[in-house]
XYZ file of N, CA and C in Angstrom:
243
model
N -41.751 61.595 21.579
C -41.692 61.325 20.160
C -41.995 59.854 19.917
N -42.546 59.610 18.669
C -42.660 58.221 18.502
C -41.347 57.665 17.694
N -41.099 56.422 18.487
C -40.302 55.699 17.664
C -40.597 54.162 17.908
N -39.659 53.626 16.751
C -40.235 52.187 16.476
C -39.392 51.174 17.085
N -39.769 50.269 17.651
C -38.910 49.371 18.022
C -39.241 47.679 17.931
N -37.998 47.283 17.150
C -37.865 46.506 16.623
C -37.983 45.057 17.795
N -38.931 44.101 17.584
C -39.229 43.050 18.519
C -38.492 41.813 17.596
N -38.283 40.521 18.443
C -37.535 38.978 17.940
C -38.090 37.837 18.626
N -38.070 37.158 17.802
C -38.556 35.607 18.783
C -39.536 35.971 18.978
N -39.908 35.488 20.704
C -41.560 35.484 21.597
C -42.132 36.573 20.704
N -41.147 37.972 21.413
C -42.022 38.897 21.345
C -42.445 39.313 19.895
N -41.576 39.087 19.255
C -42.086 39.698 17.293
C -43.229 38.565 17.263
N -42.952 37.732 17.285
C -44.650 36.595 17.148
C -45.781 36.965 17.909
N -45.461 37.133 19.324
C -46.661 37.916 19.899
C -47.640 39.291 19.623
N -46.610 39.970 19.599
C -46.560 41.399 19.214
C -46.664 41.908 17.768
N -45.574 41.154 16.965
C -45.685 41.785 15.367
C -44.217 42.251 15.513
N -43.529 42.145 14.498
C -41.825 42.222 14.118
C -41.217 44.053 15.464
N -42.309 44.730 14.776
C -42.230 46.241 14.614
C -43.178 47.070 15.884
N -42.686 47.608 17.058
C -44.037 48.048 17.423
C -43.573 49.980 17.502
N -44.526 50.751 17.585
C -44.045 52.023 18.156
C -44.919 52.498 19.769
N -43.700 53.141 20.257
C -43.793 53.676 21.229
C -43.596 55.180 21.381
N -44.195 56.067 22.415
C -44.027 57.292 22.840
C -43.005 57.437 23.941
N -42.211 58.004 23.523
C -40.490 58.173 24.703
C -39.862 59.549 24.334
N -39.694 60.050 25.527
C -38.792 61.231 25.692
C -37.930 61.380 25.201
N -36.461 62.235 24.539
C -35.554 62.196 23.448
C -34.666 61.717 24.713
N -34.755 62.188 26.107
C -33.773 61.394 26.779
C -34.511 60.414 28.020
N -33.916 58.871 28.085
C -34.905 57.566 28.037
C -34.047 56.979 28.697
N -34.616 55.406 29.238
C -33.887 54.818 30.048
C -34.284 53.548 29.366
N -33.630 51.994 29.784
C -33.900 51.251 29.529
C -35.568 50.911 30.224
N -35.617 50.700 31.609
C -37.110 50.853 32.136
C -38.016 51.396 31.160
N -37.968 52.692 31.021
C -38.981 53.302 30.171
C -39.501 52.370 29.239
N -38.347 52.153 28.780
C -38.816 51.435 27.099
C -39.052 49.875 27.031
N -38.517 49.825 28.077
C -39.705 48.160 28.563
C -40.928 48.139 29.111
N -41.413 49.466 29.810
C -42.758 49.747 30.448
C -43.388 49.762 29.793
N -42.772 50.472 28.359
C -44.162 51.257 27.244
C -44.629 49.843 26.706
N -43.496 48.921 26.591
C -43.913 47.675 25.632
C -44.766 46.670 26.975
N -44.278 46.583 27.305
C -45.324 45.668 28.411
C -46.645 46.079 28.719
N -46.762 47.529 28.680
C -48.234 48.257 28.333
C -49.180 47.867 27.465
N -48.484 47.639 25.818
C -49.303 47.474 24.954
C -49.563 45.925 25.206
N -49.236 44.626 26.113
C -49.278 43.307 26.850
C -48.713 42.839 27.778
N -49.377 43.039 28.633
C -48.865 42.494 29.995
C -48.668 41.019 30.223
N -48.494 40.085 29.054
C -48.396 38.749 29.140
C -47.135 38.883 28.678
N -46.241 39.606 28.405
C -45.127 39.486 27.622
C -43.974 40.164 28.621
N -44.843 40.638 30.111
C -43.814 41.332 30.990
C -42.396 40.411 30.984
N -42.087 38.882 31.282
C -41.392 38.244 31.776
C -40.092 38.399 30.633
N -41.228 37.973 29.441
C -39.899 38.258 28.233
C -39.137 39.277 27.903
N -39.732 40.638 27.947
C -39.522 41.628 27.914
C -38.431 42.275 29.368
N -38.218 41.998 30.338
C -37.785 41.713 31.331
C -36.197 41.346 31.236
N -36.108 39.961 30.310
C -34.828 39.527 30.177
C -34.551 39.996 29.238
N -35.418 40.694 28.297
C -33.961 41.328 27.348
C -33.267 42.535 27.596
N -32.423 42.754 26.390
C -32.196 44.140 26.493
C -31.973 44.954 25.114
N -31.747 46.003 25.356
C -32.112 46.835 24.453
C -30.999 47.530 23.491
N -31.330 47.459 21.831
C -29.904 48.126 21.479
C -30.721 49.014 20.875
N -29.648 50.315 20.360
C -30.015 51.117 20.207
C -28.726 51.373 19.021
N -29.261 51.599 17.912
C -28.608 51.605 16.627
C -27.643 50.113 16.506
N -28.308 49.476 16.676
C -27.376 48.122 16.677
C -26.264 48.301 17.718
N -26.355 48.664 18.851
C -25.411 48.657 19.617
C -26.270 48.498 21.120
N -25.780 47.703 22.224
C -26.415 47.140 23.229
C -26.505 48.266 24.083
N -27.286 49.075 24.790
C -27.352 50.189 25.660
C -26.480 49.708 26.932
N -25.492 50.688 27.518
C -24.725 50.218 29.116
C -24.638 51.287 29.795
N -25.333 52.493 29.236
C -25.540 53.833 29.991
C -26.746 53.337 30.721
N -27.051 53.903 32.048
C -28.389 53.874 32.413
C -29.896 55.056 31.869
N -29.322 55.906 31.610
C -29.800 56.955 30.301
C -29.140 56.884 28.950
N -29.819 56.954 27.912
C -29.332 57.382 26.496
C -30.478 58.297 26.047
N -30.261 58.935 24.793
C -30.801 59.910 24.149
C -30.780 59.190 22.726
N -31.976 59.737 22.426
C -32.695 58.805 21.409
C -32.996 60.515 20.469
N -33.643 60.061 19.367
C -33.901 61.171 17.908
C -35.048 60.431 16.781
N -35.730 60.752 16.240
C -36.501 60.164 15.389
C -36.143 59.346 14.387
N -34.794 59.240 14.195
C -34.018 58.454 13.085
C -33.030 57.365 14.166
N -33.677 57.256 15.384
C -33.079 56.103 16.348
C -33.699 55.006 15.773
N -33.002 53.913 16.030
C -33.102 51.963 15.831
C -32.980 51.798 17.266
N -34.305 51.108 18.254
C -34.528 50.552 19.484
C -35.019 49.364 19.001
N -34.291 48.159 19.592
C -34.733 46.828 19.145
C -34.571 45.921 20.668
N -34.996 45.428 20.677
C -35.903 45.043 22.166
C -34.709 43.054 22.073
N -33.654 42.551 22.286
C -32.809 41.172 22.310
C -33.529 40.483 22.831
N -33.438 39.444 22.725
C -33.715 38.645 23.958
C -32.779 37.330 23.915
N -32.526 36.608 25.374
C -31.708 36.003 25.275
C -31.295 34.935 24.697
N -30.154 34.787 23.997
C -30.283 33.614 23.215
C -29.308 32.230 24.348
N -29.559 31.206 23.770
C -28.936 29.696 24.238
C -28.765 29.077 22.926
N -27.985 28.167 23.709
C -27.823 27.054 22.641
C -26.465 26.708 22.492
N -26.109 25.676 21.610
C -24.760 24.722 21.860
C -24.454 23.789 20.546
């Protein structure tokens, strides 16, 4: 199914805020960093350190199950002081 997932920082500037991907209703974090590093392979590293929430909530299953009315948004790490 397609769903959309929401990019920040690097990657929303690189990429565009919003991208969609093709993913199984049941998904892994891998998956859904493969599909995005697909559409740029210059963005593997960033894409790499983040991680992924899923309805505004940070994924800690190594599988979740996703639906067409899922929110996948791609973090990345923040710093600062």
């Amino acid at each position: 199914m397609k769903i959309k997932v929401k990019l920040f920082a690097f990657l929303g500037e690189h990429l565009g805020s919003e991208v969609e991907v093709d993913l199984p209703e049941q998904t892994n974090e891998q998956e859904v960093k493969q599909k995005i590093i697909a559409l740029d392979p210059q963005v593997k590293q960033n894409v790499e350190l983040s991680r992924i929430a899923l309805n505004q909530e940070f994924i800690t299953k190594p599988e979740f199950s996703i639906s067409e009315n899922s929110e996948l948004a791609l973090i990345p790490p923040v710093s600062g002081g």
